[in-house]
Short mmCIF file of C-alpha atoms in Angstrom, two decimals:
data_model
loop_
_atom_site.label_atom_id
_atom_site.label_comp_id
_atom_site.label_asym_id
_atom_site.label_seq_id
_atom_site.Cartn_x
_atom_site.Cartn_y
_atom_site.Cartn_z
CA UNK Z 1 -151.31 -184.35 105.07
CA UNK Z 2 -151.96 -186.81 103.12
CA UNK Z 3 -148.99 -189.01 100.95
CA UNK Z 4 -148.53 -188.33 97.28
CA UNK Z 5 -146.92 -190.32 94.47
CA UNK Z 6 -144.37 -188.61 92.55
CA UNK Z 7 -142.62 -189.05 89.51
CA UNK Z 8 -138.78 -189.72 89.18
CA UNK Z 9 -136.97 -186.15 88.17
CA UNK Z 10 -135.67 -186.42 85.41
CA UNK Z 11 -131.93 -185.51 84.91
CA UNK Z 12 -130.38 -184.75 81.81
CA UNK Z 13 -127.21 -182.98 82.46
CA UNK Z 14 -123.71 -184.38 83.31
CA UNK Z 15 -122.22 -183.94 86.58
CA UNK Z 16 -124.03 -180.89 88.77
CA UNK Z 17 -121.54 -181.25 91.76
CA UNK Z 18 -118.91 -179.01 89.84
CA UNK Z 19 -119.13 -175.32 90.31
CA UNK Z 20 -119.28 -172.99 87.87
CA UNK Z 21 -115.42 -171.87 87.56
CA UNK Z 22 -115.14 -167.79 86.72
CA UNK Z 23 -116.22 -167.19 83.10
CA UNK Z 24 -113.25 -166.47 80.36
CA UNK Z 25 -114.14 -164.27 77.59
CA UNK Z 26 -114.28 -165.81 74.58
CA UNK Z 27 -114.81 -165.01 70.96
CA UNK Z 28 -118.29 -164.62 69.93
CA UNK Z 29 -118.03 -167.27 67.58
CA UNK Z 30 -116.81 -169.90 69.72
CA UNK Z 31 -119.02 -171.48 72.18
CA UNK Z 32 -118.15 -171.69 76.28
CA UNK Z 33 -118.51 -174.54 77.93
CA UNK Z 34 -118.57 -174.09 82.03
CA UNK Z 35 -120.27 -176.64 83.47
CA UNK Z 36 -121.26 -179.48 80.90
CA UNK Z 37 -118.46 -180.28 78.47
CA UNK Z 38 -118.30 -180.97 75.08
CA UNK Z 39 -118.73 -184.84 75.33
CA UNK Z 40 -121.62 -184.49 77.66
CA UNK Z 41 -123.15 -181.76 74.76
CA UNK Z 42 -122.42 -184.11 71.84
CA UNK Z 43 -124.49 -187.24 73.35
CA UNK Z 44 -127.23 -185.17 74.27
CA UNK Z 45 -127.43 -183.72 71.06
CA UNK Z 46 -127.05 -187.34 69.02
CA UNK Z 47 -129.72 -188.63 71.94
CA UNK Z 48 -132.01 -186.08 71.40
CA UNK Z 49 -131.32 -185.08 67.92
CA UNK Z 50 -129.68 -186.80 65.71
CA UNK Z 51 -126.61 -185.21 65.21
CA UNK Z 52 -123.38 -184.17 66.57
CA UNK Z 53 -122.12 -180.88 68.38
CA UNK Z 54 -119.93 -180.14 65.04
CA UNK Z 55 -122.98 -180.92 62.73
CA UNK Z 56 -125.40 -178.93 64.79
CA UNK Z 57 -122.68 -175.93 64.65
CA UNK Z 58 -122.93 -176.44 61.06
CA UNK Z 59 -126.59 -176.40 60.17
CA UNK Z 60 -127.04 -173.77 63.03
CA UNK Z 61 -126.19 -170.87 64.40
CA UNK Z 62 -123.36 -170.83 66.51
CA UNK Z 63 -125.78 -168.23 68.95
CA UNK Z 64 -128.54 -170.99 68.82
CA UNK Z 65 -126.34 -173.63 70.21
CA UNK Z 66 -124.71 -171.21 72.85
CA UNK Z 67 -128.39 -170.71 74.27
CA UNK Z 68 -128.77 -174.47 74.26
CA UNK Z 69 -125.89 -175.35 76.28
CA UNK Z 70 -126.37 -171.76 78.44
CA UNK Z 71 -130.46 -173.24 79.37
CA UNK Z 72 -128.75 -176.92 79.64
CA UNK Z 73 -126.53 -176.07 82.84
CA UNK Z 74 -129.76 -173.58 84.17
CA UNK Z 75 -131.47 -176.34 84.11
CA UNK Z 76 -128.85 -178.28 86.15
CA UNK Z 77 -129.49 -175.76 88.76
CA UNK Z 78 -132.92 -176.80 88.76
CA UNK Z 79 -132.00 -180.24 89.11
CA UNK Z 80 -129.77 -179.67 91.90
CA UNK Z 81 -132.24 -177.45 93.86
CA UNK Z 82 -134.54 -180.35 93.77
CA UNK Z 83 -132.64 -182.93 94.88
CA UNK Z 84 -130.97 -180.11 98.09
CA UNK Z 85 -134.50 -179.57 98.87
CA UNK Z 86 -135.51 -183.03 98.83
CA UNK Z 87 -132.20 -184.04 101.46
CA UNK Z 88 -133.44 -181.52 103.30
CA UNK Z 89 -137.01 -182.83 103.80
CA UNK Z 90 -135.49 -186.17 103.84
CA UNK Z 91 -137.13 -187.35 101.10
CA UNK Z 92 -134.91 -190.55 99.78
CA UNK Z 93 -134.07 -190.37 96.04
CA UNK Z 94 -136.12 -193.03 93.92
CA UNK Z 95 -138.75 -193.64 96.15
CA UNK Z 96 -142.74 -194.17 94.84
CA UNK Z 97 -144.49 -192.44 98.01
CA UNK Z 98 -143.55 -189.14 99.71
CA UNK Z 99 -143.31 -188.79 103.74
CA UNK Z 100 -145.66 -186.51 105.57
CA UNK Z 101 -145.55 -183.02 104.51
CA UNK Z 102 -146.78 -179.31 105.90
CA UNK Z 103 -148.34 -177.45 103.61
CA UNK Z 104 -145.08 -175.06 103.61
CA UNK Z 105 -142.71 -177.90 102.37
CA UNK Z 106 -145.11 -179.22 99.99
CA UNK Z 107 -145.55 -175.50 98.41
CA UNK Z 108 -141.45 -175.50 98.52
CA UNK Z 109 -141.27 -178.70 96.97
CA UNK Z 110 -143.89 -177.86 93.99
CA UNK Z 111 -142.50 -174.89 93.76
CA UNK Z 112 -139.33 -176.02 92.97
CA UNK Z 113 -140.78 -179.06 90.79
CA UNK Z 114 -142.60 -176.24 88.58
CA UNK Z 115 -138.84 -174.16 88.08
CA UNK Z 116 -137.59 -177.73 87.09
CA UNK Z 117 -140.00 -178.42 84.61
CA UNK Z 118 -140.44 -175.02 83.08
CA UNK Z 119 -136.35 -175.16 82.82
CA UNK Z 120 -136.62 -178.36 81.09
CA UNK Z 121 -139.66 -176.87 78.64
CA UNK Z 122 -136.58 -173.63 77.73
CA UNK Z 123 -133.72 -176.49 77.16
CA UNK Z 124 -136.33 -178.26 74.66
CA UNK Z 125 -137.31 -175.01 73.14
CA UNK Z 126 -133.86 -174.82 72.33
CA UNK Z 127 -133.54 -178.08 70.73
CA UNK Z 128 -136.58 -177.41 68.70
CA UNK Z 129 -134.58 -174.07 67.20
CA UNK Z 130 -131.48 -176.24 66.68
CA UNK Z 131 -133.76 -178.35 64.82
CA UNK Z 132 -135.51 -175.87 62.51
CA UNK Z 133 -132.25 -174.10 61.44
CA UNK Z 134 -130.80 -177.42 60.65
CA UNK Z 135 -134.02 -178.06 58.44
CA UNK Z 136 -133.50 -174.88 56.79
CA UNK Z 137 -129.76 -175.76 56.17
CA UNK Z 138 -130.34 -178.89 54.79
CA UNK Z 139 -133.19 -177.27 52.38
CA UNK Z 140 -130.81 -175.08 51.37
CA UNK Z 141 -128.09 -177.02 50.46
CA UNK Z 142 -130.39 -179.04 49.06
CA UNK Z 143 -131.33 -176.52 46.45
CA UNK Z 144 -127.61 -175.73 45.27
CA UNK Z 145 -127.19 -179.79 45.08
CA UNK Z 146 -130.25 -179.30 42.54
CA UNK Z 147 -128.69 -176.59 41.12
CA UNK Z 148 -125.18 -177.63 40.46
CA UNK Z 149 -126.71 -180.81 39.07
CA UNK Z 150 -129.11 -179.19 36.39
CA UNK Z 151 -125.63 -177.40 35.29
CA UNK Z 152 -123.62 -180.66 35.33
CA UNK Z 153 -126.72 -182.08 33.09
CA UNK Z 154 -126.57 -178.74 31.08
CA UNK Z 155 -122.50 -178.97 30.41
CA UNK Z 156 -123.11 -182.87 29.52
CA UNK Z 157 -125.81 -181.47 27.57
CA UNK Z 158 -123.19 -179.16 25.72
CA UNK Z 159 -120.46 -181.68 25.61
CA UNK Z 160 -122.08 -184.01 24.00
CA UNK Z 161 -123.79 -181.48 21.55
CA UNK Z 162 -120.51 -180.61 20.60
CA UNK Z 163 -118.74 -184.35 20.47
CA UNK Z 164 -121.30 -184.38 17.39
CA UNK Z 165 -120.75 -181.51 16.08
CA UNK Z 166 -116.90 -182.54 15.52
CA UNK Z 167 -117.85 -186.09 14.83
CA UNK Z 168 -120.10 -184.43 12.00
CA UNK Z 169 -117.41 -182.61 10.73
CA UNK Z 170 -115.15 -185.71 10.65
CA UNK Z 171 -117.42 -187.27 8.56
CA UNK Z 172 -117.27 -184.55 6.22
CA UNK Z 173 -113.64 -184.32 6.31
CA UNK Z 174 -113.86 -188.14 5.57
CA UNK Z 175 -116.21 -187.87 3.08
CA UNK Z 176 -114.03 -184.88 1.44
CA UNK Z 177 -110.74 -186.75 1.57
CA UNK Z 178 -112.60 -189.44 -0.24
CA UNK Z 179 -113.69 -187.29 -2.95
CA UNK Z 180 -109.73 -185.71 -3.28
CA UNK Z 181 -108.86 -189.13 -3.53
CA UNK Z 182 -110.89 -190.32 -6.55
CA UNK Z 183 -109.99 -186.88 -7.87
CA UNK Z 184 -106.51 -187.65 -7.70
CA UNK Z 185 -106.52 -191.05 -8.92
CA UNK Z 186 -108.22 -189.49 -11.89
CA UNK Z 187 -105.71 -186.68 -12.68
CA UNK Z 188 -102.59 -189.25 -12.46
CA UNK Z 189 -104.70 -191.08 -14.80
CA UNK Z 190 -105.13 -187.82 -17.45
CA UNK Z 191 -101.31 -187.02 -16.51
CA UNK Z 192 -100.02 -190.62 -17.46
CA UNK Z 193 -101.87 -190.40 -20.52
CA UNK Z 194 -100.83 -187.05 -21.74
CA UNK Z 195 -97.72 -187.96 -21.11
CA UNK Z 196 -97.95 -190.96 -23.51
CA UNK Z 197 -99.40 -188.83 -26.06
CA UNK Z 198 -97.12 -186.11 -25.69
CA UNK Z 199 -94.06 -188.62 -26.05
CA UNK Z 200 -95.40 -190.02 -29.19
CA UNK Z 201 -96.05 -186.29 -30.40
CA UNK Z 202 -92.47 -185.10 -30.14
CA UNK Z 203 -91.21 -188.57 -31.64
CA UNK Z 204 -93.35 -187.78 -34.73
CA UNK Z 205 -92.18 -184.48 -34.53
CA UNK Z 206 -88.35 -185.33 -34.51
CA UNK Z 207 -89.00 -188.26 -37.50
CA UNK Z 208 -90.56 -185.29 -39.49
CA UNK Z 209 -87.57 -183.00 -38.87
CA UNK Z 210 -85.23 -185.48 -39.63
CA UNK Z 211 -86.90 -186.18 -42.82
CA UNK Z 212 -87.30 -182.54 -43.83
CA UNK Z 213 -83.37 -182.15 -43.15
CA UNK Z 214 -82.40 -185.03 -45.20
CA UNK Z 215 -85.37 -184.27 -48.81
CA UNK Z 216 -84.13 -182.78 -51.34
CA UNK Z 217 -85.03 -179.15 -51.49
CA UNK Z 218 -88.59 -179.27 -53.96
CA UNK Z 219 -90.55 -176.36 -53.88
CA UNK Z 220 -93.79 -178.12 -54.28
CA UNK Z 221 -93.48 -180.82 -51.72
CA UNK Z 222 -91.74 -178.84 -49.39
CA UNK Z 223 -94.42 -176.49 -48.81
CA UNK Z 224 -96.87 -179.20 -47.88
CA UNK Z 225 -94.40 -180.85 -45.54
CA UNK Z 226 -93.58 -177.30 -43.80
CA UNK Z 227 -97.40 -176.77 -43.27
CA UNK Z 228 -97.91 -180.41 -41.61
CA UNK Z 229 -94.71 -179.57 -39.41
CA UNK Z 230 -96.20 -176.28 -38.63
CA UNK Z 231 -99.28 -178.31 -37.21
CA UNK Z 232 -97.58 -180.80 -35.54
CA UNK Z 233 -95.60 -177.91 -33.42
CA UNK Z 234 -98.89 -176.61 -32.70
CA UNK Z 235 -100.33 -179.64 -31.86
CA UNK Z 236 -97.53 -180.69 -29.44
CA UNK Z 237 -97.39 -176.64 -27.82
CA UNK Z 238 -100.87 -177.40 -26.99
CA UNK Z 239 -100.45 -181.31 -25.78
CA UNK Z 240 -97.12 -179.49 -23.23
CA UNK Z 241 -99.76 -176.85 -22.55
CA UNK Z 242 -101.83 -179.45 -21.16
CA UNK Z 243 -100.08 -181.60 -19.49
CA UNK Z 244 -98.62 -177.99 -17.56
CA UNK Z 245 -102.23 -177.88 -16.55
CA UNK Z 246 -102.48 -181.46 -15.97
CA UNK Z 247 -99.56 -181.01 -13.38
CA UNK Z 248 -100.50 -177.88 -11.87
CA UNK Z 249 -104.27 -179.47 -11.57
CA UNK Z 250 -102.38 -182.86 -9.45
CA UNK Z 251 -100.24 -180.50 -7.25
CA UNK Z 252 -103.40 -178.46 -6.19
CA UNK Z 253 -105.42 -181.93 -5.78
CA UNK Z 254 -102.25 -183.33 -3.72
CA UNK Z 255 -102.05 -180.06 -1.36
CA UNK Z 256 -105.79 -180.10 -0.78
CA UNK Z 257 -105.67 -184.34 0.03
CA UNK Z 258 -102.89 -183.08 2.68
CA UNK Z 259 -104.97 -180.75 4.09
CA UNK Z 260 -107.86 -182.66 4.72
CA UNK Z 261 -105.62 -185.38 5.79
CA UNK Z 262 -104.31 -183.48 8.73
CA UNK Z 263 -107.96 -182.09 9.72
CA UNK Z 264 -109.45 -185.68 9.90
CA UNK Z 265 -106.72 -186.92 12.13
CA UNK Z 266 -107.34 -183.70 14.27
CA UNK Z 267 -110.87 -184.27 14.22
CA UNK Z 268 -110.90 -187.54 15.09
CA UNK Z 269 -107.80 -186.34 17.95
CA UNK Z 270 -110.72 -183.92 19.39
CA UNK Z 271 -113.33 -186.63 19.09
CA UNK Z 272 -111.17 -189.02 21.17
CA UNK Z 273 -110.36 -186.30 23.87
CA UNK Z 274 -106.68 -187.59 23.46
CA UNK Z 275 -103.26 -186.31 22.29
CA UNK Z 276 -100.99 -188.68 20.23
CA UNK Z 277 -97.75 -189.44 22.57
CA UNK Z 278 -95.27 -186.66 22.98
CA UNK Z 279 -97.77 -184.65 21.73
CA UNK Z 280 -99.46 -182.21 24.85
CA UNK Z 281 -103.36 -182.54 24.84
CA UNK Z 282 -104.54 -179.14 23.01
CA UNK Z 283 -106.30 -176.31 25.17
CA UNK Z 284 -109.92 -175.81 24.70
CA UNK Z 285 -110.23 -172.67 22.22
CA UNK Z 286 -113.63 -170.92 22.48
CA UNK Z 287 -114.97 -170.77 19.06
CA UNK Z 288 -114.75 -167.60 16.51
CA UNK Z 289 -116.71 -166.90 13.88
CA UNK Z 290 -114.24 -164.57 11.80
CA UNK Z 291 -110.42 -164.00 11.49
CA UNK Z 292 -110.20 -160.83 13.15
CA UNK Z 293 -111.79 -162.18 16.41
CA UNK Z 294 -109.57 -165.41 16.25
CA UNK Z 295 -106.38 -162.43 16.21
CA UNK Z 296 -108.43 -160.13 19.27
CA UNK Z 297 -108.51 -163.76 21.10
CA UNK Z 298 -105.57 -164.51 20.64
CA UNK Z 299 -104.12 -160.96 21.35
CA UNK Z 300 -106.11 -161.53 24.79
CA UNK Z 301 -104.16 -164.76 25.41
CA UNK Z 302 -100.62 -164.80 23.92
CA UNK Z 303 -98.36 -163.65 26.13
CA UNK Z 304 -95.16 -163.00 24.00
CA UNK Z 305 -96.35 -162.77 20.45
CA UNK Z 306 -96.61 -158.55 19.53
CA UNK Z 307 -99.57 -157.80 17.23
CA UNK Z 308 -99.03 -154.94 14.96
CA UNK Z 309 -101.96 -152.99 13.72
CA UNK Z 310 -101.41 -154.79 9.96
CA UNK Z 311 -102.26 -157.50 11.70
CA UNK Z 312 -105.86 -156.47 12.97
CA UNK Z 313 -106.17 -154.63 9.72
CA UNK Z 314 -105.48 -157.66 7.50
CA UNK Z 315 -107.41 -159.96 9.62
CA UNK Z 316 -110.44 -158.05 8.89
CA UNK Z 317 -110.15 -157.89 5.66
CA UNK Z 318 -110.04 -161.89 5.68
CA UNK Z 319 -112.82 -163.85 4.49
CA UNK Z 320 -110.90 -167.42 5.61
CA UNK Z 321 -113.46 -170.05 6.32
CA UNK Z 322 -111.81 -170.96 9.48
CA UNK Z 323 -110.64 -169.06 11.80
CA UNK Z 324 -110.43 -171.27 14.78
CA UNK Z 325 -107.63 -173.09 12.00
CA UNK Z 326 -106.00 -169.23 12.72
CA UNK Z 327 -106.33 -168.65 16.86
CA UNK Z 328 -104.72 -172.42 17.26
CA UNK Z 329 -101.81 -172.07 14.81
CA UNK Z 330 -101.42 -168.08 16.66
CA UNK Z 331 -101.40 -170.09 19.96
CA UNK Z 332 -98.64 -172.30 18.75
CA UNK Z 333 -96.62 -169.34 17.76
CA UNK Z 334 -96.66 -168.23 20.54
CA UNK Z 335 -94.56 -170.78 22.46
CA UNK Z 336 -92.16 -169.98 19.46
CA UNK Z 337 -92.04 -166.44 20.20
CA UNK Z 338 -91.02 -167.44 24.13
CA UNK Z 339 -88.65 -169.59 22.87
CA UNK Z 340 -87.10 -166.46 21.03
CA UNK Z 341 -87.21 -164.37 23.88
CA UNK Z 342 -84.63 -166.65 25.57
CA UNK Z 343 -81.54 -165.27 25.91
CA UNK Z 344 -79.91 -168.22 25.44
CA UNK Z 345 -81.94 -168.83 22.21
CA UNK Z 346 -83.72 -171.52 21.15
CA UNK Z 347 -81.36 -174.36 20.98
CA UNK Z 348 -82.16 -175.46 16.92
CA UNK Z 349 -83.42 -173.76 13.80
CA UNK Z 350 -86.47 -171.80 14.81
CA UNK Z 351 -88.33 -173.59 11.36
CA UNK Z 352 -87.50 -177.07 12.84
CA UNK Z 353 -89.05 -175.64 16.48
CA UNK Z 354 -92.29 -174.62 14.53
CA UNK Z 355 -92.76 -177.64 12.80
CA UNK Z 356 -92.69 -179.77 16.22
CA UNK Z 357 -95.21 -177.58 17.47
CA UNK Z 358 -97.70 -179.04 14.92
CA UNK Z 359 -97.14 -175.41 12.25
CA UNK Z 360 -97.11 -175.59 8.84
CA UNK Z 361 -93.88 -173.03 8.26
CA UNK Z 362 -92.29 -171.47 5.69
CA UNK Z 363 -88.95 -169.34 5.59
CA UNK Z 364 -87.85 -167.33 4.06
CA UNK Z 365 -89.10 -165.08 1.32
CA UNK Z 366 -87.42 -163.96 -2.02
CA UNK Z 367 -85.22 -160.76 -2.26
CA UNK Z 368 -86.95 -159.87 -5.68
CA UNK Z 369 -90.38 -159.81 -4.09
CA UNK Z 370 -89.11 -157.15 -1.49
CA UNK Z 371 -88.80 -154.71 -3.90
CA UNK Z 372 -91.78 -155.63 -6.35
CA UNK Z 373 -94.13 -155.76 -3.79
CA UNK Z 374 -92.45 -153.38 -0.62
CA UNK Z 375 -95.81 -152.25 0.81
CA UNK Z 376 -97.18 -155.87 1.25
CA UNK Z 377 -94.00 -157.48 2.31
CA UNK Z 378 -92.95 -154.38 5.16
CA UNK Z 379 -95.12 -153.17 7.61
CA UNK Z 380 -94.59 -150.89 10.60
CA UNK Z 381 -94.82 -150.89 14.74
CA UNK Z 382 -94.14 -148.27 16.85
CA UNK Z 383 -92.45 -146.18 14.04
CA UNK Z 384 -90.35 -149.09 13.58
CA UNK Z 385 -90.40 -150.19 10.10
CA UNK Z 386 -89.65 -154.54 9.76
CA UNK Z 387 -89.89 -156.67 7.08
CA UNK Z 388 -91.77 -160.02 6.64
CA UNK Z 389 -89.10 -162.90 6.89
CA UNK Z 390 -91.24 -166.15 7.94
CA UNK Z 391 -94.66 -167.15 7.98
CA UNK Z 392 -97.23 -169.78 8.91
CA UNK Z 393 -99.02 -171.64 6.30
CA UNK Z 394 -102.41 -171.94 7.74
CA UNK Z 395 -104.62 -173.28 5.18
CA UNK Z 396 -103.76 -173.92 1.47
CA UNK Z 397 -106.89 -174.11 -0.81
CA UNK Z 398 -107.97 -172.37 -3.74
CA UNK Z 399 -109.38 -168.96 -3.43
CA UNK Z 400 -109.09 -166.66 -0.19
CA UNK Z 401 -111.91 -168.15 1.57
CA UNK Z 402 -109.58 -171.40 1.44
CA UNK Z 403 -106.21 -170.27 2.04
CA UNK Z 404 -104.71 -168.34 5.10
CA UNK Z 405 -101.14 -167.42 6.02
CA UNK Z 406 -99.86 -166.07 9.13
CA UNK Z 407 -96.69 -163.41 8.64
CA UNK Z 408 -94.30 -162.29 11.13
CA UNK Z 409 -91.37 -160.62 11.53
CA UNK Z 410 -88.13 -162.29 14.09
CA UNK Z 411 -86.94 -158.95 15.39
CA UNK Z 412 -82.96 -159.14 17.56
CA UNK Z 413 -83.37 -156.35 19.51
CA UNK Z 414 -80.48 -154.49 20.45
CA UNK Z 415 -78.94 -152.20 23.11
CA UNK Z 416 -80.33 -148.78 21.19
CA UNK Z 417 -83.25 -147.07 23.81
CA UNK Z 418 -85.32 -146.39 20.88
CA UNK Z 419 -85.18 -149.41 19.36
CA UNK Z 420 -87.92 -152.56 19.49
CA UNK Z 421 -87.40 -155.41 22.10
CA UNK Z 422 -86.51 -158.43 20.71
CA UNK Z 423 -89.71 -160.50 20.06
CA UNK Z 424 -92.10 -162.15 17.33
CA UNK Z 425 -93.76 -158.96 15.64
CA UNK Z 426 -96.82 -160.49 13.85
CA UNK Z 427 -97.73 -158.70 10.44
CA UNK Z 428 -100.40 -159.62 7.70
CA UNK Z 429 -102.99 -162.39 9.04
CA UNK Z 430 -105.64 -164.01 6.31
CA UNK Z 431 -105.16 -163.47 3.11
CA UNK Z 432 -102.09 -165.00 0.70
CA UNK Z 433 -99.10 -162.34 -0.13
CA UNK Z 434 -98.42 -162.05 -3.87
CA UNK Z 435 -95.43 -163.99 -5.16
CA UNK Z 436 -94.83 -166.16 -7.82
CA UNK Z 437 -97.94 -168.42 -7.63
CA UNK Z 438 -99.88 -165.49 -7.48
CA UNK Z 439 -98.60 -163.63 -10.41
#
């Protein structure tokens, strides 16, 4: 028979002297290993691949790899039926030309050649499935890395949409504070000059008096020096008249400066993104567009304040400009309300507490207004009747759309089973209770 040349065999698993050891169950999602260990895996994998045993676990099926390594050590066999077959014929390994063969050990031999390679053409199949479920991973993730990026463009879209909304408004603000300013400047102006005027009127008035009292009594010229008296008393009632105005005019001016004062430097705190020190960084408040929805916010997320249904009622009835001013100052009274719920209490005047908390609050509210205004100043909870002692000044402008207050009610508690736990009861929300600014 004539001498062939045949290739090298080519042997890509580890060490095919071992023998395979009895199989231990396993889970199904962990992969067995009896012949060719993990190290021997993971090179073949980065040789042939790319990528390590973990990573191809990753982008592939744990079932996919299994089948891998399963084909891997079948093809060992392959390997090692070869080379047995080739001792036997004597065939040396590594050599270019084969000895003299019958045609029976030749048929043995290709026979066993063709096994080898079509073992080798199943452990590449393999590969090639590793290799399209790792594509399909890597597409995948690839489209949520797309994904989570157009929404990280979209919420820098948003953020900055809204860093100009607020540094719009603290323009305004700015702009508005300016205008309180000049407005200001101008009333202490009017007020220093009524005042001169109305000091010169009463000394005129007084010389005239004092020159009535000391004439002689003349029917005639007393009559014409009553009537110019007469005007001059009119003239300085409506000079004190005026400068009344005049003052009430510079207190309103002075309140509304204040206000817009304290927005600007919160606008300008928001703008910044940071708190002054001591001061905790503010929470995020989603954004409300009237007074009722800033108390149903807050009603979600206060913990320890009690809403009463005066509350919801009078928050509806609100037409406050702004009512995200209301859900942050309702926030902040709420870590005064779980202050109060301490047994041990508070520690200093609940008032003082507020005010650290950034609130604008009031105590206290006069006896005589309990009983000329009872339905406005009581309301009820839970067939409890209590009785507005405190409130919140949200927002102190002219007109209801300006000015917002925040009532509650401090309630003890005690150890009767029907009575109300002690807590923060919150009453009227919005609109201004009628006292003696109000008439």
């Amino acid at each position: 028979m004539s001498q062939k040349k045949r290739k090298p065999k080519p042997k890509r698993s580890g060490n095919p002297g071992h023998k395979r050891p009895t199989a231990v169950a396993a889970p199904a999602t962990e992969l067995t290993f009896d012949r060719i260990g993990k190290p021997e895996i993971d090179r073949i994998l980065r040789e042939q691949l790319g990528m390590t045993l973990a990573a191809a676990i990753e982008r592939s099926s744990v079932a996919s790899v299994q089948g891998f390594v399963d084909e891997l050590e079948h093809e060992d066999d392959a390997v090692l039926v070869v080379q047995n077959l080739e001792a036997e014929l004597g065939i040396e390994a590594g050599i270019d030309e084969l000895p003299e063969l019958d045609l029976e050990q030749d048929l043995r031999l290709l026979r066993a050649d063709i096994d080898q390679q079509a073992q080798i053409s199943e452990v590449d199949k393999r590969l090639l499935t590793i290799c399209r479920e790792a594509m399909v991973f890597l597409e995948r993730r690839a489209v949520r890395a797309e994904k989570e990026l157009e929404q990280a463009v979209r919420r820098t879209e948003q953020a900055e949409s809204q860093a100009s909304r607020h540094e719009r408004r603290a323009e305004e603000r700015v702009s508005e504070s300016q205008e309180l300013r000049g407005k200001l400047e101008a009333a202490e102006a009017e007020i220093a000059e009524l005042q001169e005027r109305l000091a010169s009127a009463r000394a005129e008035g007084e010389r005239l008096e004092h020159e009535l009292q000391d004439a002689p009594e003349e029917p005639v010229a007393g009559t014409a020096d009553q009537g110019t008296i007469d005007d001059l008393r009119k003239r300085l009632k409506e000079r004190e008249a005026l400068l009344i105005d005049a003052h009430q005019e510079h207190e309103r001016l002075e309140i509304s400066l204040d206000v817009a004062r304290n927005e600007v430097i919160r606008l300008h705190r928001e703008l910044d993104g940071a708190a002054p020190e001591g001061v905790e960084a503010e929470e995020e408040l989603p954004e409300v567009e009237t007074v009722l929805e800033a108390v149903e916010e807050a009603q979600r997320r206060c913990k320890h304040l009690v809403f009463t249904e005066r509350a919801l009622e009078t928050a509806e009835d609100s037409p406050f400009w702004r009512p995200d001013m209301v859900l942050a100052d309702l926030i902040k009274l709420d870590k005064v309300a779980e202050a109060y719920e301490r047994p041990e209490g508070i520690g200093q005047p609940v008032g003082q507490y507020a005010q650290d908390l950034g609130l604008d609050w009031r105590s206290g509210v006069g006896e005589v207004w309990y009983g000329i205004h009872p339905n406005d100043y009581h309301f009820s909870h839970e067939g409890h009747t209590l009785r507005v002692a405190e409130h919140v000044r949200v927002a102190n402008g002219s007109g209801a759309q300006r000015c917002a207050r925040v009532y509650c009610a401090f309630h003890p508690g005690s150890d009767l089973p029907d009575d109300l736990p002690r807590g923060v009861y919150v009453g009227p929300v919005g609109r201004k209770l009628p006292d003696s600014t109000t008439g």
